Amino acid sequence: MTSTASPDSQFRTAVVPAAGLGTRFLPATKTVPKELLPVVDTPGIELIAEEATEAGAGRLAIVTSERKVGVMAHFADDPVLEGTLEDRGKDILLHKVRRAPGLIEVVDVRQDEPLGLGHAVAQVESVLDADEQAVAVLLPDDLVLPFGILRRMSAVRAERGGSVLCAFEVSPEEVSSYGVFKVEDTDDPAVKKVLGMVEKPAAEDAPSNLAAAGRYVLDRAIFDALRRITPG
Ligand code: UTP
């Protein structure tokens, strides 16, 4: 199926890598995928789908493994549950249950082995239309609020081309927990040119105070780059 998206967006497909093992939240994630853990009463993946929809995506490609089938199930209709809620007049709950399936077209992309984030993203190329020049990637561990940053990133790509990565400022005590960008100024104080990135540097080795925030607008050239490296 050809994907649709809002005309001013640089991407139509939003990618959510969700095939990791989720070891940090064990034992909760032994049987419950991390992406289904709730933020108040809503699974994280539903908030991600909402963000992607608001950013203009027409399709959500969720990278899953055999262990993560429940993530896709959250976006499927449930006629028995919906029928019961309808019969009982539980309209508010019915609306909540129908929300995820109605948000966006969702595509399941399989990563058979957890060979890393790059390898997970690489699997999505097979479902893209030939004319899709960029994709958005949303890491479901990071909630970026308020929504709107992906639209801003799309505008930066429209103006300057290439891939656009989201960064936020962290203190020197925090840099060692993040991927930290080496950057150069541009004519816009909110936009930096990325020269490199250091994963979890010591405070004294950090090239800046700008940490990666799990939102990317990636040029299609990323798939060629991923083919040139060894997954792991
Ligand atoms: P993380 O490094 O946070 O991995 O991956 P993880 O397995 O989910 O978490 P921990 O560290 O074991 O708790 C960042 C994102 O990339 C996905 C993860 O699902 C997560 O959303 N990922 C990672 C994949 O899709 N496949 C992989 O092989 C690795």
Short mmCIF file of C-alpha atoms and ligand atoms in Angstrom, two decimals:
data_model
loop_
_atom_site.label_atom_id
_atom_site.label_comp_id
_atom_site.label_asym_id
_atom_site.label_seq_id
_atom_site.Cartn_x
_atom_site.Cartn_y
_atom_site.Cartn_z
CA MET A 1 0.00 0.00 0.00
CA THR A 2 1.30 3.49 -0.80
CA SER A 3 1.64 5.47 2.40
CA THR A 4 0.11 8.90 2.86
CA ALA A 5 1.22 11.78 5.01
CA SER A 6 0.63 15.47 5.42
CA PRO A 7 2.00 17.36 2.38
CA ASP A 8 4.40 19.56 4.35
CA SER A 9 6.17 16.61 6.01
CA GLN A 10 9.57 15.38 4.82
CA PHE A 11 8.64 11.80 5.70
CA ARG A 12 5.63 9.51 5.40
CA THR A 13 6.92 6.58 7.45
CA ALA A 14 7.81 6.79 11.13
CA VAL A 15 9.99 3.94 12.40
CA VAL A 16 9.80 2.65 15.97
CA PRO A 17 12.57 0.17 16.83
CA ALA A 18 11.01 -2.10 19.45
CA ALA A 19 12.84 -5.41 19.04
CA GLY A 20 15.34 -4.93 21.88
CA LEU A 21 15.39 -7.21 24.90
CA GLY A 22 14.52 -4.49 27.40
CA THR A 23 16.89 -5.84 30.05
CA ARG A 24 16.85 -2.66 32.15
CA PHE A 25 13.23 -3.23 33.18
CA LEU A 26 13.44 -6.93 34.03
CA PRO A 27 11.58 -8.72 35.48
CA ALA A 28 8.63 -6.57 34.26
CA THR A 29 9.76 -7.01 30.63
CA LYS A 30 10.15 -10.79 30.81
CA THR A 31 6.65 -11.19 29.36
CA VAL A 32 5.38 -7.62 28.90
CA PRO A 33 7.14 -5.67 26.13
CA LYS A 34 8.72 -2.46 27.45
CA GLU A 35 6.71 -0.48 24.86
CA LEU A 36 3.46 -1.61 26.49
CA LEU A 37 4.40 -0.38 29.97
CA PRO A 38 1.91 2.37 30.85
CA VAL A 39 2.39 6.08 31.24
CA VAL A 40 -0.54 6.61 33.64
CA ASP A 41 -3.15 4.49 31.72
CA THR A 42 -1.69 4.57 28.20
CA PRO A 43 1.02 2.24 26.84
CA GLY A 44 4.13 4.16 25.76
CA ILE A 45 3.79 2.90 22.17
CA GLU A 46 0.37 4.59 21.82
CA LEU A 47 1.88 7.95 22.81
CA ILE A 48 4.64 7.38 20.24
CA ALA A 49 2.01 6.59 17.57
CA GLU A 50 0.17 9.79 18.50
CA GLU A 51 3.38 11.83 18.22
CA ALA A 52 4.17 10.32 14.79
CA THR A 53 0.63 11.05 13.58
CA GLU A 54 0.80 14.66 14.78
CA ALA A 55 4.16 15.02 13.02
CA GLY A 56 2.49 14.18 9.71
CA ALA A 57 3.43 10.50 9.29
CA GLY A 58 0.91 8.28 7.52
CA ARG A 59 2.43 4.98 8.53
CA LEU A 60 4.15 3.58 11.61
CA ALA A 61 6.69 0.82 10.95
CA ILE A 62 7.26 -0.97 14.26
CA VAL A 63 10.33 -3.21 14.34
CA THR A 64 9.46 -6.21 16.49
CA SER A 65 10.71 -9.66 17.35
CA GLU A 66 8.80 -12.86 18.03
CA ARG A 67 8.79 -11.95 21.75
CA LYS A 68 7.08 -8.62 21.05
CA VAL A 69 3.88 -9.59 19.24
CA GLY A 70 1.80 -7.85 21.93
CA VAL A 71 3.05 -4.50 20.66
CA MET A 72 1.29 -5.04 17.33
CA ALA A 73 -1.79 -6.47 19.06
CA HIS A 74 -2.32 -3.10 20.76
CA PHE A 75 -3.11 -1.63 17.31
CA ALA A 76 -5.54 -4.38 16.26
CA ASP A 77 -9.34 -4.15 16.59
CA ASP A 78 -10.81 -6.30 19.37
CA PRO A 79 -14.42 -7.03 18.32
CA VAL A 80 -15.28 -9.07 21.44
CA LEU A 81 -14.03 -6.44 23.91
CA GLU A 82 -15.49 -3.58 21.87
CA GLY A 83 -18.85 -5.35 21.52
CA THR A 84 -19.03 -5.96 25.27
CA LEU A 85 -18.20 -2.35 26.11
CA GLU A 86 -20.77 -1.18 23.56
CA ASP A 87 -23.50 -3.44 25.02
CA ARG A 88 -22.76 -2.11 28.48
CA GLY A 89 -22.82 1.52 27.34
CA LYS A 90 -19.19 2.09 28.39
CA ASP A 91 -18.62 4.78 25.78
CA ILE A 92 -15.55 6.41 27.30
CA LEU A 93 -13.73 3.07 27.65
CA LEU A 94 -14.82 2.08 24.13
CA HIS A 95 -13.31 5.29 22.80
CA LYS A 96 -10.05 4.56 24.67
CA VAL A 97 -9.86 1.00 23.31
CA ARG A 98 -10.53 2.10 19.72
CA ARG A 99 -8.06 4.97 19.83
CA ALA A 100 -4.82 3.09 18.99
CA PRO A 101 -6.22 1.11 16.01
CA GLY A 102 -7.68 4.33 14.57
CA LEU A 103 -4.57 6.50 14.91
CA ILE A 104 -2.32 5.49 12.02
CA GLU A 105 -1.61 2.59 9.62
CA VAL A 106 0.78 0.25 11.42
CA VAL A 107 3.21 -2.13 9.71
CA ASP A 108 5.04 -4.95 11.46
CA VAL A 109 8.72 -5.24 10.44
CA ARG A 110 10.56 -8.22 11.83
CA GLN A 111 14.08 -8.23 13.22
CA ASP A 112 14.77 -11.92 13.81
CA GLU A 113 17.83 -11.38 16.02
CA PRO A 114 18.55 -8.41 18.30
CA LEU A 115 21.62 -7.26 16.35
CA GLY A 116 21.37 -3.65 17.48
CA LEU A 117 19.53 -0.42 16.74
CA GLY A 118 21.17 0.17 13.34
CA HIS A 119 20.26 -3.32 12.19
CA ALA A 120 16.68 -2.79 13.43
CA VAL A 121 16.32 0.43 11.41
CA ALA A 122 17.86 -1.26 8.34
CA GLN A 123 15.01 -3.81 8.23
CA VAL A 124 12.52 -1.03 7.40
CA GLU A 125 13.93 -0.28 3.94
CA SER A 126 11.96 -3.22 2.52
CA VAL A 127 8.58 -1.62 3.31
CA LEU A 128 9.35 1.89 2.03
CA ASP A 129 7.90 3.21 -1.22
CA ALA A 130 10.46 3.97 -3.95
CA ASP A 131 9.89 7.73 -3.65
CA GLU A 132 10.30 8.02 0.12
CA GLN A 133 13.46 10.09 0.56
CA ALA A 134 13.53 10.19 4.36
CA VAL A 135 12.08 8.46 7.41
CA ALA A 136 11.47 9.57 10.98
CA VAL A 137 12.80 7.34 13.75
CA LEU A 138 11.30 7.53 17.25
CA LEU A 139 12.93 5.61 20.07
CA PRO A 140 10.05 4.54 22.29
CA ASP A 141 12.08 4.88 25.52
CA ASP A 142 12.16 8.64 25.12
CA LEU A 143 9.03 10.72 25.53
CA VAL A 144 9.63 14.14 23.97
CA LEU A 145 6.99 16.58 25.20
CA PRO A 146 5.25 18.66 24.11
CA PHE A 147 4.75 17.09 20.66
CA GLY A 148 6.01 19.19 17.76
CA ILE A 149 9.75 18.60 17.60
CA LEU A 150 9.49 16.25 14.58
CA ARG A 151 7.63 18.91 12.59
CA ARG A 152 10.37 21.39 13.45
CA MET A 153 13.01 18.82 12.39
CA SER A 154 11.12 18.25 9.14
CA ALA A 155 11.26 22.01 8.47
CA VAL A 156 15.03 22.02 9.11
CA ARG A 157 15.48 19.20 6.57
CA ALA A 158 13.27 21.03 4.04
CA GLU A 159 15.53 24.09 4.39
CA ARG A 160 18.95 22.46 4.65
CA GLY A 161 18.59 18.86 3.42
CA GLY A 162 20.31 15.83 4.97
CA SER A 163 19.44 14.11 8.23
CA VAL A 164 18.24 15.98 11.31
CA LEU A 165 18.83 14.74 14.87
CA CYS A 166 17.16 16.01 18.02
CA ALA A 167 19.36 17.14 20.93
CA PHE A 168 18.69 18.47 24.40
CA GLU A 169 20.99 20.18 26.89
CA VAL A 170 22.37 18.14 29.78
CA SER A 171 24.55 19.05 32.75
CA PRO A 172 28.20 17.87 33.00
CA GLU A 173 27.10 15.31 35.63
CA GLU A 174 24.62 13.80 33.15
CA VAL A 175 26.67 13.58 29.93
CA SER A 176 28.08 10.13 30.71
CA SER A 177 24.55 8.64 30.37
CA TYR A 178 24.00 9.85 26.79
CA GLY A 179 25.25 9.98 23.23
CA VAL A 180 26.78 13.47 23.01
CA PHE A 181 27.16 15.48 19.78
CA LYS A 182 30.21 17.32 18.53
CA VAL A 183 28.73 20.36 16.78
CA GLU A 184 29.46 23.54 14.88
CA ASP A 185 27.25 26.68 14.98
CA THR A 186 25.01 27.69 12.08
CA ASP A 187 23.22 31.00 11.44
CA ASP A 188 20.31 29.67 13.55
CA PRO A 189 21.09 29.30 17.29
CA ALA A 190 18.63 26.37 17.53
CA VAL A 191 20.29 24.42 14.69
CA LYS A 192 23.84 23.04 14.88
CA LYS A 193 25.82 21.14 12.29
CA VAL A 194 26.75 17.69 13.63
CA LEU A 195 30.42 16.80 13.17
CA GLY A 196 30.41 13.64 15.26
CA MET A 197 29.07 11.89 18.31
CA VAL A 198 30.61 10.28 21.38
CA GLU A 199 28.64 7.56 23.17
CA LYS A 200 28.50 8.02 26.98
CA PRO A 201 31.64 10.18 27.40
CA ALA A 202 33.24 11.14 30.73
CA ALA A 203 32.39 14.79 31.56
CA GLU A 204 35.93 15.94 30.65
CA ASP A 205 35.81 14.20 27.24
CA ALA A 206 32.31 15.39 26.25
CA PRO A 207 32.45 17.39 23.00
CA SER A 208 29.38 19.49 24.03
CA ASN A 209 26.44 19.50 26.43
CA LEU A 210 24.04 18.38 23.66
CA ALA A 211 22.69 14.84 24.09
CA ALA A 212 20.75 12.72 21.61
CA ALA A 213 17.04 12.62 22.39
CA GLY A 214 15.77 9.61 20.44
CA ARG A 215 14.13 11.50 17.55
CA TYR A 216 15.68 11.42 14.08
CA VAL A 217 14.71 12.45 10.56
CA LEU A 218 17.04 10.31 8.47
CA ASP A 219 17.82 10.68 4.80
CA ARG A 220 17.30 7.48 2.83
CA ALA A 221 21.10 7.37 2.37
CA ILE A 222 21.16 5.91 5.90
CA PHE A 223 20.30 2.49 4.47
CA ASP A 224 23.42 2.48 2.25
CA ALA A 225 25.50 3.55 5.25
CA LEU A 226 24.03 0.74 7.37
CA ARG A 227 24.90 -1.80 4.67
CA ARG A 228 28.54 -0.76 4.94
CA ILE A 229 28.85 -1.58 8.66
CA THR A 230 28.74 -4.92 10.46
CA PRO A 231 25.71 -5.31 12.74
CA GLY A 232 26.26 -6.14 16.39
P1 UTP B 1 18.29 -0.12 23.82
O1 UTP B 1 19.74 -0.06 23.71
O2 UTP B 1 17.62 0.77 24.79
O3 UTP B 1 17.92 -1.66 24.04
O4 UTP B 1 17.72 0.10 22.37
P2 UTP B 1 16.78 -2.42 24.80
O5 UTP B 1 17.04 -3.84 24.52
O6 UTP B 1 15.40 -1.99 24.46
O7 UTP B 1 16.96 -2.02 26.30
P3 UTP B 1 17.89 -2.51 27.48
O8 UTP B 1 19.10 -1.62 27.42
O9 UTP B 1 18.20 -3.97 27.30
O10 UTP B 1 17.00 -2.27 28.66
C1 UTP B 1 17.19 1.32 21.88
C2 UTP B 1 15.97 1.00 21.03
O11 UTP B 1 16.32 0.15 19.95
C3 UTP B 1 15.55 -1.03 19.95
C4 UTP B 1 15.03 -1.19 21.37
O12 UTP B 1 13.81 -1.90 21.37
C5 UTP B 1 14.90 0.26 21.82
O13 UTP B 1 13.64 0.82 21.46
N1 UTP B 1 16.39 -2.17 19.52
C6 UTP B 1 17.58 -2.40 20.12
C7 UTP B 1 15.95 -2.99 18.50
O14 UTP B 1 14.84 -2.78 17.93
N2 UTP B 1 16.72 -4.05 18.12
C8 UTP B 1 17.94 -4.30 18.70
O15 UTP B 1 18.60 -5.28 18.28
C9 UTP B 1 18.36 -3.46 19.73
#
